[in-house]
Structure formats: C-alpha cells, structure tokens
Short mmCIF file of C-alpha atoms in Angstrom, two decimals:
data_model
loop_
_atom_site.label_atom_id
_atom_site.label_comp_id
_atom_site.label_asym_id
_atom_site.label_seq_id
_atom_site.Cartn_x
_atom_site.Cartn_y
_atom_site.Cartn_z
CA UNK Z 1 64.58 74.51 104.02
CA UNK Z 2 66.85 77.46 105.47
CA UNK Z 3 69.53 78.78 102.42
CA UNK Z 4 72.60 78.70 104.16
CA UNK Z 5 74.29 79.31 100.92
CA UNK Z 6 76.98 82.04 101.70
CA UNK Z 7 77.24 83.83 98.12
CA UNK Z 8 79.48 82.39 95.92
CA UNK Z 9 81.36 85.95 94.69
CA UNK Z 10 81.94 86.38 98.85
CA UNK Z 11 83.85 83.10 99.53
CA UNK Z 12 87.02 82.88 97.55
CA UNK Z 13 88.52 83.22 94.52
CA UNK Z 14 88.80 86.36 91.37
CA UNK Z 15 85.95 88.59 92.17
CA UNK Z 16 84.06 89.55 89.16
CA UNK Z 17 82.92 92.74 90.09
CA UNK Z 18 85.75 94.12 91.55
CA UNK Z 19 88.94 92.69 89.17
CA UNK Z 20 90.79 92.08 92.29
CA UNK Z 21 91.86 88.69 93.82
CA UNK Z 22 89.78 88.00 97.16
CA UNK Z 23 92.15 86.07 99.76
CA UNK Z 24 91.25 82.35 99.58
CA UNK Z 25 92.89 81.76 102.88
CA UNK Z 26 90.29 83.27 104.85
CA UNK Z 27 87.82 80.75 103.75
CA UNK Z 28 90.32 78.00 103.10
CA UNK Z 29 91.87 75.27 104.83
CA UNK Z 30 94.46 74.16 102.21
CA UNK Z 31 96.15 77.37 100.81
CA UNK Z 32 98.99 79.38 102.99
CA UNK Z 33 98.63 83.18 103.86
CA UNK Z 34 101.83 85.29 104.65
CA UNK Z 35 101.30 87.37 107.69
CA UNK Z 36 99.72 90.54 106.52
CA UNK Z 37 100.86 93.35 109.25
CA UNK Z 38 104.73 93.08 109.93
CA UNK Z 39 104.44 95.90 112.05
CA UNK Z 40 101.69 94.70 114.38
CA UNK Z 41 102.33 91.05 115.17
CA UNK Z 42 98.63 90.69 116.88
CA UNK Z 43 96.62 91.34 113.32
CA UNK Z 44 97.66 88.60 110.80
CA UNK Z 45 95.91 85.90 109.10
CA UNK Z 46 95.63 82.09 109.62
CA UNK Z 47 95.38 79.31 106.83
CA UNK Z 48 94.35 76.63 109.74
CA UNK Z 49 96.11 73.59 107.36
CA UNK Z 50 98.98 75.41 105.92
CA UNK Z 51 102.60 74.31 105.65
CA UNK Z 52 103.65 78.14 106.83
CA UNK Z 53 104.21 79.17 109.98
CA UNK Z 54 100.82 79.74 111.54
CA UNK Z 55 99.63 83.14 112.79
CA UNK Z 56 96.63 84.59 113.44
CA UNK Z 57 94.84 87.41 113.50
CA UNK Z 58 93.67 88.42 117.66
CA UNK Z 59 91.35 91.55 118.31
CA UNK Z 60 89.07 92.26 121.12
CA UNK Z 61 85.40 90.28 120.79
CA UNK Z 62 83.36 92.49 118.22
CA UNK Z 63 79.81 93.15 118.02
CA UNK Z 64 77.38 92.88 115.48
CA UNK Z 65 75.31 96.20 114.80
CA UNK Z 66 72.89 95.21 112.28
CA UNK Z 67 71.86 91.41 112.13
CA UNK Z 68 68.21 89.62 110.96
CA UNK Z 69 68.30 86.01 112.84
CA UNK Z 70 63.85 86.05 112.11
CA UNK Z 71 61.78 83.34 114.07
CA UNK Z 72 61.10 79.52 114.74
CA UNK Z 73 62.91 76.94 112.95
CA UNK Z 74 64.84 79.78 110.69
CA UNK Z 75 66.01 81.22 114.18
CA UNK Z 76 67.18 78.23 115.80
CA UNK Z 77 69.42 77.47 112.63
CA UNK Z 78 71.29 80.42 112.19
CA UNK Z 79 71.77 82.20 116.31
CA UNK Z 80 74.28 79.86 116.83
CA UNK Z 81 76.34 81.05 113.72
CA UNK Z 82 76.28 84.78 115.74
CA UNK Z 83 77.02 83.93 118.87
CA UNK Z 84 79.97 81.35 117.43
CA UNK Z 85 81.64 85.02 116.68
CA UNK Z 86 80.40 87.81 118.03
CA UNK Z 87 79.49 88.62 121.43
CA UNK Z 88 76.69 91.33 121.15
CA UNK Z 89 74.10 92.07 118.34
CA UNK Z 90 71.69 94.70 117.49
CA UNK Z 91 68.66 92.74 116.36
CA UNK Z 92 65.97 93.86 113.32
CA UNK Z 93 62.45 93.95 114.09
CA UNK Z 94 61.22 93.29 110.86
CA UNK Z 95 59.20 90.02 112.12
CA UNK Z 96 55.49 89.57 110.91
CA UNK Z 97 54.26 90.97 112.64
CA UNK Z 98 56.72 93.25 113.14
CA UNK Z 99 58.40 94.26 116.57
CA UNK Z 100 56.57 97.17 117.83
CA UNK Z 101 56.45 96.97 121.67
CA UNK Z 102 58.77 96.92 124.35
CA UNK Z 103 57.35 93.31 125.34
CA UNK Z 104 57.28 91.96 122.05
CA UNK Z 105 60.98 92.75 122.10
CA UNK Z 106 61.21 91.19 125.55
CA UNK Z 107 59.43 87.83 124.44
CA UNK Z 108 61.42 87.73 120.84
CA UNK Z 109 64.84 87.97 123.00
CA UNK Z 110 63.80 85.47 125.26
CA UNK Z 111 63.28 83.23 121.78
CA UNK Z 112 66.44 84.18 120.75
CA UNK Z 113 68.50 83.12 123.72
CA UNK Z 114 66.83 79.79 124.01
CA UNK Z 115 68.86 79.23 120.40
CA UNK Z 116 72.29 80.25 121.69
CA UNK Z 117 74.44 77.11 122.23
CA UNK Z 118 74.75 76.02 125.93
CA UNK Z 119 78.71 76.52 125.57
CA UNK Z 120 77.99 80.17 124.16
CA UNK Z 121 75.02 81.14 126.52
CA UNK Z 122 77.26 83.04 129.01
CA UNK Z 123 78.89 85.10 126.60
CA UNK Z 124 76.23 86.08 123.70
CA UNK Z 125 73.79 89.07 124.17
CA UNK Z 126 70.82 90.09 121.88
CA UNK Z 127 70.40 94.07 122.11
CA UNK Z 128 67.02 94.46 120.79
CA UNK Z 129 65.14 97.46 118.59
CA UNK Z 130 61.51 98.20 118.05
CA UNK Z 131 60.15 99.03 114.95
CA UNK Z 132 59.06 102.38 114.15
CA UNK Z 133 55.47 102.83 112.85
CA UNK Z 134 53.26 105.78 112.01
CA UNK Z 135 51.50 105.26 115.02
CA UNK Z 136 54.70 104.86 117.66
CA UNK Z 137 54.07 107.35 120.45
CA UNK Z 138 56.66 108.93 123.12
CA UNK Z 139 55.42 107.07 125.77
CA UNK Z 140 56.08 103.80 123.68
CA UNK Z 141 59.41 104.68 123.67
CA UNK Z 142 59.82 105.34 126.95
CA UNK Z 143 58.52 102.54 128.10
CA UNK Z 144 60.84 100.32 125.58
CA UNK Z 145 63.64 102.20 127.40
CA UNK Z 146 62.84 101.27 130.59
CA UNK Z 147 62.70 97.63 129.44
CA UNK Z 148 65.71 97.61 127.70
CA UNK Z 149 65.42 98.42 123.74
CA UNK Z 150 68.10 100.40 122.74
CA UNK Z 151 67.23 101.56 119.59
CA UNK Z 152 64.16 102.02 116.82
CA UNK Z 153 64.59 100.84 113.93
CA UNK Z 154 62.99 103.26 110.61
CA UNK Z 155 61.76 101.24 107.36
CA UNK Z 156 60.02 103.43 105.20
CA UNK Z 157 57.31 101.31 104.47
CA UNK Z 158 57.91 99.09 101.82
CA UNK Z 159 61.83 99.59 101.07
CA UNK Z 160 62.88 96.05 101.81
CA UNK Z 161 61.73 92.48 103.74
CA UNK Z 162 58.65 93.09 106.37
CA UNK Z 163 58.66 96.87 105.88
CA UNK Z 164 55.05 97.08 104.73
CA UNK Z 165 54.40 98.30 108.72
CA UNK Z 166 57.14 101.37 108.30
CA UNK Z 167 56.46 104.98 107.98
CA UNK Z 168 54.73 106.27 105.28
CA UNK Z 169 55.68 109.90 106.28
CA UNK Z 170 58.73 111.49 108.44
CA UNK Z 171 56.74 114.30 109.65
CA UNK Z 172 53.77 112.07 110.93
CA UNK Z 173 56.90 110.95 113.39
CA UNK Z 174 58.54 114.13 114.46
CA UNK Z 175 57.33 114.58 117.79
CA UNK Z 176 58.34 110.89 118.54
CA UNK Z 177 61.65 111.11 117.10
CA UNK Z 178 62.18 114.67 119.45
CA UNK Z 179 61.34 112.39 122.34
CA UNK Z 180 63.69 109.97 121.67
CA UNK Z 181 66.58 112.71 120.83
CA UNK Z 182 65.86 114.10 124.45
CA UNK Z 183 66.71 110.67 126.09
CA UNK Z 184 69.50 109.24 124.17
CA UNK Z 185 67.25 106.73 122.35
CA UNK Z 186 69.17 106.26 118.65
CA UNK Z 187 67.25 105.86 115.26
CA UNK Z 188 68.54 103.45 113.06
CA UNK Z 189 67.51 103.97 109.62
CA UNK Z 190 66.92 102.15 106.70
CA UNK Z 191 67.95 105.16 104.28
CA UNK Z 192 65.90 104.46 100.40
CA UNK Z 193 63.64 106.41 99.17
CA UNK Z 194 60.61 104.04 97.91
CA UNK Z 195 59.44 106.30 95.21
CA UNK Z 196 59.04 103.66 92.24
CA UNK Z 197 59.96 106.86 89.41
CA UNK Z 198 63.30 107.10 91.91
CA UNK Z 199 65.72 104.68 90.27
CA UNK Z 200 66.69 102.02 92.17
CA UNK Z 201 70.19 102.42 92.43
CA UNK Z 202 70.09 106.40 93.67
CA UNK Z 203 67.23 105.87 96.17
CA UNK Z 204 70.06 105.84 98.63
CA UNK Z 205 71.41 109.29 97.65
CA UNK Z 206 67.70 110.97 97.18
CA UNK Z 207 67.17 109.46 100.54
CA UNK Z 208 69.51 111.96 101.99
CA UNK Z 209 68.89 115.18 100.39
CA UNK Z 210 64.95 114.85 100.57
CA UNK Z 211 64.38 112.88 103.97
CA UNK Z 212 67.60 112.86 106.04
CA UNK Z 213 68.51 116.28 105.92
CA UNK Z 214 65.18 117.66 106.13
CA UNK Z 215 64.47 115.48 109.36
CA UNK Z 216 67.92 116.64 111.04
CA UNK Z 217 66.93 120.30 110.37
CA UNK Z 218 63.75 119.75 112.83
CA UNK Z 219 65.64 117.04 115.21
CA UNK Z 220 69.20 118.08 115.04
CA UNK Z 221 70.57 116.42 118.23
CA UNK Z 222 68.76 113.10 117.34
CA UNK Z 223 71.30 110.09 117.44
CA UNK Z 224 70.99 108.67 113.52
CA UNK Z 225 72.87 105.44 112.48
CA UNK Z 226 72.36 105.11 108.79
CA UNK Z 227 72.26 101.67 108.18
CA UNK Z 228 74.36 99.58 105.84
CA UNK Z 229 75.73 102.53 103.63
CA UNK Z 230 76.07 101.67 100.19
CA UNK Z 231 76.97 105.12 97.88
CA UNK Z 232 79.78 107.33 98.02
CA UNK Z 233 77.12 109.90 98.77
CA UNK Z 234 76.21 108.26 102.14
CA UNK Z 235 80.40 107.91 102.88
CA UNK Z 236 80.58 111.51 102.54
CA UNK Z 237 77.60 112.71 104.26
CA UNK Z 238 78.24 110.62 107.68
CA UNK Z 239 82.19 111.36 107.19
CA UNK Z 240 80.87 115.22 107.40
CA UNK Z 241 77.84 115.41 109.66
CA UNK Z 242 78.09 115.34 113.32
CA UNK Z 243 79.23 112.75 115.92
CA UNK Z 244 75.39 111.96 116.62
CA UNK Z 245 75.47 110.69 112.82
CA UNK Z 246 77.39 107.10 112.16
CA UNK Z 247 76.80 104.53 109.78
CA UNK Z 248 77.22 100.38 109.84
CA UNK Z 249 79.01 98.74 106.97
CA UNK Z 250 78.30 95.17 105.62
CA UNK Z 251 80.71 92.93 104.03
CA UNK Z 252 79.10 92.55 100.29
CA UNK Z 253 79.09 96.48 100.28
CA UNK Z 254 82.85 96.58 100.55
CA UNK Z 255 83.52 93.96 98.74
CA UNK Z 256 81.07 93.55 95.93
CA UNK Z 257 79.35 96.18 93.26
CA UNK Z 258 76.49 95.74 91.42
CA UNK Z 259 78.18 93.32 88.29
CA UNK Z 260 78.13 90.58 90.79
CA UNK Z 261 74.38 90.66 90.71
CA UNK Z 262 74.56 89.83 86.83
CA UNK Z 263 77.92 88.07 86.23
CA UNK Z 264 77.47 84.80 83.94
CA UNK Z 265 73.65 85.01 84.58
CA UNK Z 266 71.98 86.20 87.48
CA UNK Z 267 73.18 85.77 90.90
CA UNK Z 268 70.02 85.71 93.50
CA UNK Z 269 72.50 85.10 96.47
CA UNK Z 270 74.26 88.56 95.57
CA UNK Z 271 70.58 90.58 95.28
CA UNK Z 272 70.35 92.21 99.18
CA UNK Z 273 68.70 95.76 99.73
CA UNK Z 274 70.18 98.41 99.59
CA UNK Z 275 71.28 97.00 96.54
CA UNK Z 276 75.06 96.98 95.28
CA UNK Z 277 76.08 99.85 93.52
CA UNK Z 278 78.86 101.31 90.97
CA UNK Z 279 82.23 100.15 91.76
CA UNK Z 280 82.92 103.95 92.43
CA UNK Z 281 80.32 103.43 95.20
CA UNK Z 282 82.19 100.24 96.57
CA UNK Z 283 85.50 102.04 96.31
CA UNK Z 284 84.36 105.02 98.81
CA UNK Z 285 81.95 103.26 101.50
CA UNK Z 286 85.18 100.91 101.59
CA UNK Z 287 87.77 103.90 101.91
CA UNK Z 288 85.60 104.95 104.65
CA UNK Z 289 84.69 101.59 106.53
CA UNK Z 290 88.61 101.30 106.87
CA UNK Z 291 89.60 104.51 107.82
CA UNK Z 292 90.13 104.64 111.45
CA UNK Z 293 87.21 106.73 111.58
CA UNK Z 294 84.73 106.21 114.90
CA UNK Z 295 81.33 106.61 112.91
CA UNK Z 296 81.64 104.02 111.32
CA UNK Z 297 80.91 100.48 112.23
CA UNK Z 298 80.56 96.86 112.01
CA UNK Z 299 76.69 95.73 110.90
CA UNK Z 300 76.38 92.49 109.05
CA UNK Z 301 72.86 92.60 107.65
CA UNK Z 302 73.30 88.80 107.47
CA UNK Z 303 69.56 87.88 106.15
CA UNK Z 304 68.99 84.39 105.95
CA UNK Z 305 65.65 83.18 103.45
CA UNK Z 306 64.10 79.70 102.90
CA UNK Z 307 66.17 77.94 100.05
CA UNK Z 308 63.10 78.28 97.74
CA UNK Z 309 62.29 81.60 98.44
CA UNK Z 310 65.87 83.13 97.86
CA UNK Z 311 66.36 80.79 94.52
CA UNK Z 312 63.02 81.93 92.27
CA UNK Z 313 61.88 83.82 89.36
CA UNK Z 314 61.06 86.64 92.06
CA UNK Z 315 63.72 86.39 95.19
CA UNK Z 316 63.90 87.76 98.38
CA UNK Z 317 66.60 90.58 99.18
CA UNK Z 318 69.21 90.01 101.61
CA UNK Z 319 72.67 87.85 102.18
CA UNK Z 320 73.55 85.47 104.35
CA UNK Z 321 76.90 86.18 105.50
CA UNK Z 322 77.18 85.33 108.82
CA UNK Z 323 79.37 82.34 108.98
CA UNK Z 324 81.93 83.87 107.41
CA UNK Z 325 82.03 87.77 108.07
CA UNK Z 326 84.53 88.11 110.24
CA UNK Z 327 87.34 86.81 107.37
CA UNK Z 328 85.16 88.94 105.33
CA UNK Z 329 85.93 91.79 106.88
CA UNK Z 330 89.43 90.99 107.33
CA UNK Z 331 89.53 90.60 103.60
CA UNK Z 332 88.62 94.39 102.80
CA UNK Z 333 90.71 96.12 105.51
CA UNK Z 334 93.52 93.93 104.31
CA UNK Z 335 92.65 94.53 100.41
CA UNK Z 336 93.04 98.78 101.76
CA UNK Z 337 95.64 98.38 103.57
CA UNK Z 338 94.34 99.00 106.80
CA UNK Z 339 93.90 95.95 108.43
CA UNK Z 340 95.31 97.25 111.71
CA UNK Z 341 92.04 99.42 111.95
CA UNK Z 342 89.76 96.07 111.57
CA UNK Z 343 89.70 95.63 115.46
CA UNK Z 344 88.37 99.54 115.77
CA UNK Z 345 86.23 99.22 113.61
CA UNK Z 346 84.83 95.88 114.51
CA UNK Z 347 85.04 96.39 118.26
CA UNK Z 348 84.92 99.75 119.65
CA UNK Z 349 83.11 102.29 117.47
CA UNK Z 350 80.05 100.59 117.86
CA UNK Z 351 79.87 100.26 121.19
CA UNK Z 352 81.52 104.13 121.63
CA UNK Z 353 78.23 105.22 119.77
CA UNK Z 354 75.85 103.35 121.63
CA UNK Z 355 77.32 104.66 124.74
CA UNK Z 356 78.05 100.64 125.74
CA UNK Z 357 81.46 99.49 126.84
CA UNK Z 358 83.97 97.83 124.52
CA UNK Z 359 83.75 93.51 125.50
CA UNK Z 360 87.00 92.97 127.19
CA UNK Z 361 90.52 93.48 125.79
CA UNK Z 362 92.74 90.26 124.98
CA UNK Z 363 94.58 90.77 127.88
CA UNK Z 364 92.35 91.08 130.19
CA UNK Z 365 90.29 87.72 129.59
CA UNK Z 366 88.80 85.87 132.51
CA UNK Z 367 90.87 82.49 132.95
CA UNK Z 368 86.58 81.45 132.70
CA UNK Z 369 86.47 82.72 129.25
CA UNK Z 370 89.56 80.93 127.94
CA UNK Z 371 87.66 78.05 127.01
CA UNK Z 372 84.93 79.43 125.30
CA UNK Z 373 87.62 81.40 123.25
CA UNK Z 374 89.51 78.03 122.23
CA UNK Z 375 85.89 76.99 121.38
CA UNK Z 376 85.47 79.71 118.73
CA UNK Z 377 88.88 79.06 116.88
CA UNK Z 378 88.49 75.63 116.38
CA UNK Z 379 84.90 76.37 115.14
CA UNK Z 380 85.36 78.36 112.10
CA UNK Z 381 89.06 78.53 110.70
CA UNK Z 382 89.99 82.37 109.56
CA UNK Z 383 89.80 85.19 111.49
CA UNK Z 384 90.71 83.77 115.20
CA UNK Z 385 89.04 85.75 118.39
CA UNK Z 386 90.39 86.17 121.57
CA UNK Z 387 87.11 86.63 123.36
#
C-alpha cells in the first residue's frame, strides 16, 4: 500500500517547530481566509466553503523542478496528483535500477504519461534527467541531449533513496561534467556530504566548501542547480555565486525545522533527506525562496513510500507533499510577506534557468484550455490555477 499520508505538521493548524500559526484555509473547506494582498487583487486566497466573499489566488501554470513519481503501481497512484497542478516536471532518476541512459529515460517517460489522466494528457509534460554515475561518459550525454534529457542528476552515492549507483568521486567525473558545461546541459545536485564522522545536520554546509566549490574552480561555467536547499549556508552561497548557480526550494524546508521530526514522539512522515535543520536554517532558505530573486525556484521533492516502509522502526526519507504544495507554498510567501512573488517564483525562474519558456500567462489562455483550468479548481480547493 502507497502512504499518501501528507505530514501532519504540513496540513493545518499551530506548527510545532516553527511557533507560528500555519493558515488552515489553505487546506480547509470550512474556515474563512481574508484576502491576503490588497494591493494585487489577482494573489489572494480561497476558503472554497466560506461565508466570506470568495477570492482566489490566480498565477500563471507553475512547474515542478524536482519531483520522485518512481514506477508501476506507486507511479500510477500519485502522476495524476502532478499533473492535477502543475504543468511541467523535472523527474528523478533514482529508479532501481537507476536512470542512466538516454532510452531508459525515453521508456520511463513513456510510463509516466500512460498515468496522466485523459482530461490532463494535453497539458502535463515529464522533463526527464539521467543519473550521473562514475562511469557516465561525454558521449552519453550527448546522446541524452539529442533525445531530449535536460538535465543529470548527481547523488553522491549513498546520500539518500536509490543513490547506491552515484558518484563515489567528483574528479572521476570532471571531464564529463566539462562536456556538459560546453553544451548547456545543467547538473542538478544532490548537495550532502556522505562522510558518516560528518554530522548529519552540516553535511549540507561541508558539501559546499569541500565538493561544490572545489568542482566550480575546475568547471566554472557549468550550469549547477543545488537541489532542495536546506541551510542558511546554501541561501547564501547561491544568493552570491553566479547566474549559472540556482537552487529549488521544497515546502517542508520553508516551513518546517528539525523539532517537527521529534515533536510528541517521532514523526516518520516529517524525516525527508536533506534533513530539516535549525529554525535559523528555515528562517534564511525561506527569506530567500521569497525574495523575488530568479535563482531560486519551485522543486517539490514530493517522495511518495509504501505505507509500511515509511511507518517502521527504520523509515525511508522523503515527503509526500504533492497534493497539497501549491497552498503550501502559498502559506510561506504569505507567512513573509511576499506572497506577490509566489507566481515568480513558482512560474518563471525555473523555466528562465532552464532556458524553457514560461507556460502561458492568464490572459492569454486558449478558449481550449479553459476547461481543463475549471477542472483543476474544482479538484483540489486552495490555491486556484489559471492554467
């Protein structure tokens, strides 16, 4: 059985990690929300059921950037949650085995698309990655260029779910990642050190000073996204580095820190690698997320697990948030005060990185497409898409 269990500390309520209130209207359908930006009547909130005026919240159809959906019965159960809400998604190689060709990632999007609702087949597309090993050559990549792969995605081997395939050693990869700098190819990274005598909460920050840097010294032009940032030292070094540096952002990482891994007992749904860190941590990945700021972007790392394997004495890493990210989101840029840079943030900055252009603007919707927007707001009260 599939865990759809969205974490509990993510859905509504006091958050015990952060000591603020999380908006329960988001989530809801029987509390009222007052509209949240005066100033810009197309970014407000809905409460679907609520005796107040309704209003809602309208930004051009995002993109996912980071997103595990895995294989078989697992994938056919949680695509259509995606594609409900977003219209593009970088997907994660990490299958077993692992997705290290250009037509493995050609068969494994074909899988994926069979999943996509019928009503949401026009309008969903899987951007896939490969996964990087010790042994990935330039002519590998070139050829998963040619078919379409628009990224490789770096695990060091063992730092989370399915990475036992990832690189043991940056340099053994140098003249591959140089080939890929010269033709635009990005490297998404999964930035932890997997030293066991590196403690697990600063395996983000040693990842930067003793890999990151080091690497950008020999590849400087190489396009990096460091993947679901979770330290103030990650903020800071992708605020500072170069416009061929970004970053994605999940929900839990702006919303949570690590007490909601521990609070009244242990919480397996809140456990995801990187793991949560100090609310200081929170505080600046979240100052960041929302700043208006191009480099950084919307990635999910929604990771569904089987019930059983997520629930145990020994659990797998990851949250499943994709039902609900969207209001998520909404939640933090509205908690900062910056909820009119949500549809940036969400919708363009990925896309500017990747060289892709934004989906189309509210305005300029097909009269073809009006259905399948109508579709999505009636799906999933909260955050309400013009697609």
């Amino acid at each position: 059985m599939l865990s759809h269990n969205i974490p509990p500390s993510l859905c509504a309520g006091s958050c015990p990690l952060t000591n603020h209130q999380l908006p329960r209207a988001l989530f809801s359908a029987h509390e009222s929300r007052r509209p949240s930006c005066s100033s810009n009547p197309a970014a407000s909130i809905q409460s679907p059921n609520s005796t107040a005026p309704s209003t809602s919240l309208t930004i051009t159809a995002p993109d996912d950037w980071h997103l595990h959906v895995r294989d078989g019965k697992a994938m056919a159960s949680v695509v259509p949650h995606t594609a409900q809400h977003y219209r593009r998604a970088i997907i994660m190689p990490n299958l077993t085995p692992p997705v290290t060709t250009a037509q493995a990632a050609i068969d494994y999007r074909q899988r994926i698309l069979a999943c996509v609702p019928p009503s949401r087949a026009p309008f969903f597309q899987p951007l896939m990655t490969c996964y990087l090993t010790d042994r990935t050559t330039p002519d590998e990549v070139e050829a998963a260029k040619e078919a379409g792969v628009v990224a490789y995605k770096l695990y060091p081997a063992g730092a989370t779910t399915n990475s036992d395939s990832g690189v043991t050693d940056i340099l053994k990869v140098v003249d591959t990642l140089k080939h890929m700098a010269n033709i635009g190819m990005p490297l998404l990274m999964h930035g932890e050190v997997t030293d066991p005598s590196v403690d697990m909460f600063d395996r983000e920050a040693v990842f930067i000073h003793t890999k990151l840097i080091p690497l950008l010294d020999q590849v400087p032009n190489l396009k990096v996204v460091m993947e679901h940032i979770t330290t103030k030292d990650a903020a800071e070094f992708v605020a500072s580095a170069p416009p061929n540096i970004a970053a994605t952002v999940t929900p839990q990482h702006m919303l949570l820190n690590r007490n909601a891994l521990f609070a009244k007992g242990l919480r397996p749904h809140n456990f995801c690698l990187p793991i949560l860190k100090r609310e200081k941590h929170r505080e600046a990945v979240a100052e960041k997320a929302t700043s208006g700021s191009p480099k950084f972007f919307l990635g999910t790392d929604s990771a569904p697990h089987p019930k059983g394997a997520k629930e145990s004495s020994c659990g797998c890493a990851g949250m499943y948030t994709a039902p609900i990210s969207l209001g998520l989101y909404a939640t933090a840029f509205e908690a900062a005060g910056r909820l009119s840079n949500l549809e940036a943030f969400a919708s363009f900055n990925g896309p500017g990185f990747y060289g892709l252009p934004p989906n189309e603007l509210p305005n300029q919707t097909p009269a073809s497409s009006q259905q399948e927007a109508t579709w999505a707001l009636r799906a999933h009260p909260g955050v309400h898409l013009q697609a």
